[in-house]
XYZ file of N, CA and C in Angstrom:
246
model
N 178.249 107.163 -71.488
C 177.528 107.303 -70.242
C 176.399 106.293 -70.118
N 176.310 106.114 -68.889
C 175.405 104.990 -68.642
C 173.532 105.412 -69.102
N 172.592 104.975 -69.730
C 171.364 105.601 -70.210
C 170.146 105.710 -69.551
N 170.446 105.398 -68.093
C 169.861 105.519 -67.089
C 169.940 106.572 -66.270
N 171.166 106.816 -66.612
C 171.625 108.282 -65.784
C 171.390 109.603 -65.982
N 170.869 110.440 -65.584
C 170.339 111.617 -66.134
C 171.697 112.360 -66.361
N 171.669 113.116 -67.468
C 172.864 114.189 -67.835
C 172.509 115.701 -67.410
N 173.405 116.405 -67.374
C 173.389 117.195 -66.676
C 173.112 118.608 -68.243
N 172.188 119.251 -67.552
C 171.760 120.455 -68.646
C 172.017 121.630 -68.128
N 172.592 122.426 -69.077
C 172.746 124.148 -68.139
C 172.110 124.817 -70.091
N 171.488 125.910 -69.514
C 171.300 127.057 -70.337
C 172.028 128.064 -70.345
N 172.256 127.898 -72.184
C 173.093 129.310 -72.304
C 172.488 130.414 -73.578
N 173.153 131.591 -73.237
C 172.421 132.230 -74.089
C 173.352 132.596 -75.520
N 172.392 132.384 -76.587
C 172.883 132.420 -77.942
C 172.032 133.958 -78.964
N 173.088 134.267 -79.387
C 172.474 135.403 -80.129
C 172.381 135.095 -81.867
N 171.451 135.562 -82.543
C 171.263 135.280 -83.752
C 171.946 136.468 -84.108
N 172.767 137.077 -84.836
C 173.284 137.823 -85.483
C 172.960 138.576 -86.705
N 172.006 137.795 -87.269
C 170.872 138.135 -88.224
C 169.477 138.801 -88.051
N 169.555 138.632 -86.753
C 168.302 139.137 -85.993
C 168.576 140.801 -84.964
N 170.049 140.502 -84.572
C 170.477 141.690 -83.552
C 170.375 143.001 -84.238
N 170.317 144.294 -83.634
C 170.458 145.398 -84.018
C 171.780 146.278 -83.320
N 172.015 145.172 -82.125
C 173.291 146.209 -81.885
C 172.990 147.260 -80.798
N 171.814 147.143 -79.999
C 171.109 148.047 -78.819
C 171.857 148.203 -78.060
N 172.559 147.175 -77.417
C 173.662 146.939 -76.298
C 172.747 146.933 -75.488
N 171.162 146.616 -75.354
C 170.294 146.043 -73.743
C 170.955 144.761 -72.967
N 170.903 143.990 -74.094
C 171.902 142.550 -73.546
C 173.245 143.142 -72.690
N 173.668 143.656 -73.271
C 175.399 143.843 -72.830
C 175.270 144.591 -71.240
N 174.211 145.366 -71.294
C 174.328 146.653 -69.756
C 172.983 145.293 -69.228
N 172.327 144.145 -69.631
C 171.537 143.246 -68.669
C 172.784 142.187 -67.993
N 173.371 141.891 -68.510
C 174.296 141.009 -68.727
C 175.276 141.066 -66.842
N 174.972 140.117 -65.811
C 175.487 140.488 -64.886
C 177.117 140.255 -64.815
N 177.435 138.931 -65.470
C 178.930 138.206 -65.816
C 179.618 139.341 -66.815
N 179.059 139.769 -67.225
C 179.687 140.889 -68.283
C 180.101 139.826 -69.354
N 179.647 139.282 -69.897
C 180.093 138.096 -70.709
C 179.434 138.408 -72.508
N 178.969 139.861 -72.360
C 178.244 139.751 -73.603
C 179.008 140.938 -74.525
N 179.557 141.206 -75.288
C 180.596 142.291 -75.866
C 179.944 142.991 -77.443
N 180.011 143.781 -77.664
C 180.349 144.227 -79.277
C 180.728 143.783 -79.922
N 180.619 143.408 -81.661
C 181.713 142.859 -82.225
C 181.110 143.273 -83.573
N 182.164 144.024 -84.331
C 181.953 144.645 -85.892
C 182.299 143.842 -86.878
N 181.362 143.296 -87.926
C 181.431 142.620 -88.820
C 180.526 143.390 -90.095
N 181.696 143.250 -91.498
C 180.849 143.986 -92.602
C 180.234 145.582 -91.816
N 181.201 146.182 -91.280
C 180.414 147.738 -90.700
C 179.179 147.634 -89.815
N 178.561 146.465 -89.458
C 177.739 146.091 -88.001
C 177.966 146.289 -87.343
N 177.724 146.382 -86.228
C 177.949 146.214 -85.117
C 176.791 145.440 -83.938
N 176.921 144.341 -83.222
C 176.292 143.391 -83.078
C 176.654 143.013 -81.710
N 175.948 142.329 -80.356
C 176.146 141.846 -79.494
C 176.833 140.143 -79.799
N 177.608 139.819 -78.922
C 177.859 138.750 -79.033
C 178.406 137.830 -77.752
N 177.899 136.463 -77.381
C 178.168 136.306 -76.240
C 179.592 135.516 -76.443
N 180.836 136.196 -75.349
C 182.000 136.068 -75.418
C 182.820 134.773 -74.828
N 182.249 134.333 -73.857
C 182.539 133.045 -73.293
C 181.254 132.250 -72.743
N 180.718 131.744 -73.659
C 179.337 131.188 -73.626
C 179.326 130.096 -72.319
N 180.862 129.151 -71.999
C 180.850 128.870 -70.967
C 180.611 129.078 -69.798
N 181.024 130.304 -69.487
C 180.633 130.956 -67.972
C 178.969 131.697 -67.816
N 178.625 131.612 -69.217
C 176.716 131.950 -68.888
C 176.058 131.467 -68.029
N 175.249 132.005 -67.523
C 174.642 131.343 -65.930
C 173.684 130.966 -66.695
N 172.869 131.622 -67.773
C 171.593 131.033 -68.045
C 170.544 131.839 -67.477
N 170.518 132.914 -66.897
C 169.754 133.622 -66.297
C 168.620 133.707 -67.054
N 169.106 134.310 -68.522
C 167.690 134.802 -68.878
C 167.945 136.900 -69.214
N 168.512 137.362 -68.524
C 168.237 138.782 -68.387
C 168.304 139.463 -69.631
N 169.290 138.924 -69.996
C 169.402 139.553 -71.762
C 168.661 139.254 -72.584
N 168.395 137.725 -72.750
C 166.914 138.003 -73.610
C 165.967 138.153 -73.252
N 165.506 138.977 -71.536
C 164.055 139.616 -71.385
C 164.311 141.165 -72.074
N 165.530 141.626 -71.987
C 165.865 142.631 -72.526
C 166.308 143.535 -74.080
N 166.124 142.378 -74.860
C 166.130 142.204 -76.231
C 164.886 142.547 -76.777
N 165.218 143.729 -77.591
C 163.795 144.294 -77.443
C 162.803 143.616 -79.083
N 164.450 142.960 -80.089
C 164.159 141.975 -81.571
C 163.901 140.598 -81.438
N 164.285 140.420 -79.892
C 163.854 138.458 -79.784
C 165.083 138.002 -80.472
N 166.257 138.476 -80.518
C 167.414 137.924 -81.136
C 168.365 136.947 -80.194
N 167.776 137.162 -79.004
C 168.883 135.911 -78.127
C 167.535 134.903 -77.418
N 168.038 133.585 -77.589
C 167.094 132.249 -77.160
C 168.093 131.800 -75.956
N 167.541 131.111 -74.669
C 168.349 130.672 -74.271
C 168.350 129.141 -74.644
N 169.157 128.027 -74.547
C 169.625 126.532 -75.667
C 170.119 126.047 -74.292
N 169.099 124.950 -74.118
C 169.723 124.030 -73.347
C 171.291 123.166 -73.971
N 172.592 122.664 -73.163
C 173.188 122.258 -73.619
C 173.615 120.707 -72.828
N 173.800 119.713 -73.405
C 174.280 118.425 -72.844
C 175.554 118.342 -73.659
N 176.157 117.834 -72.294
C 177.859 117.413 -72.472
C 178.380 118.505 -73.428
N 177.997 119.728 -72.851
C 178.945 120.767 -73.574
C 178.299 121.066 -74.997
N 177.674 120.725 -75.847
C 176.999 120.642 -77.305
C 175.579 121.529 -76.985
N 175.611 122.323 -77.529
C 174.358 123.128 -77.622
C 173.043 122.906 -78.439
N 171.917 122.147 -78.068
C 170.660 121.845 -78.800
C 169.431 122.824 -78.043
N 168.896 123.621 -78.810
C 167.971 124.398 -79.269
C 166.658 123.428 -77.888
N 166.418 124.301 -76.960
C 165.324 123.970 -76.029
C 163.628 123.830 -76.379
């Protein structure tokens, strides 16, 4: 791409898995319904399911009550930490 050209950024939301408790606030904030359950080692943990279609809103991690989801700006599809 040309380095003059501005690239295009969307926010998405990422969950730490190490951090989640499994509340399901994210999942019932979540308007796309894009955020699911998922059991690992007898956990049970939020997880976002098609990170593509995230709008970036924000709602789930105002609703995270551990600070376990950041939203990550992403260029050309690659996700770097905002």
């Amino acid at each position: 791409p040309d380095p003059y050209t501005p690239m295009a950024t969307k926010q998405l939301a990422q969950i730490d898995a190490t951090r989640c408790t499994g509340c399901g606030g994210c999942i019932a904030a979540c308007k796309p319904r894009l955020i699911v359950f998922e059991t690992k080692d007898w956990k049970k943990r939020s997880v976002v399911q098609d990170p593509e279609r995230c709008t970036g809103c924000g709602l789930c991690d105002s609703r995270c009550p551990v600070g376990a989801i950041s939203l990550v700006e992403t260029h050309q599809g690659k996700a770097s930490p905002s």
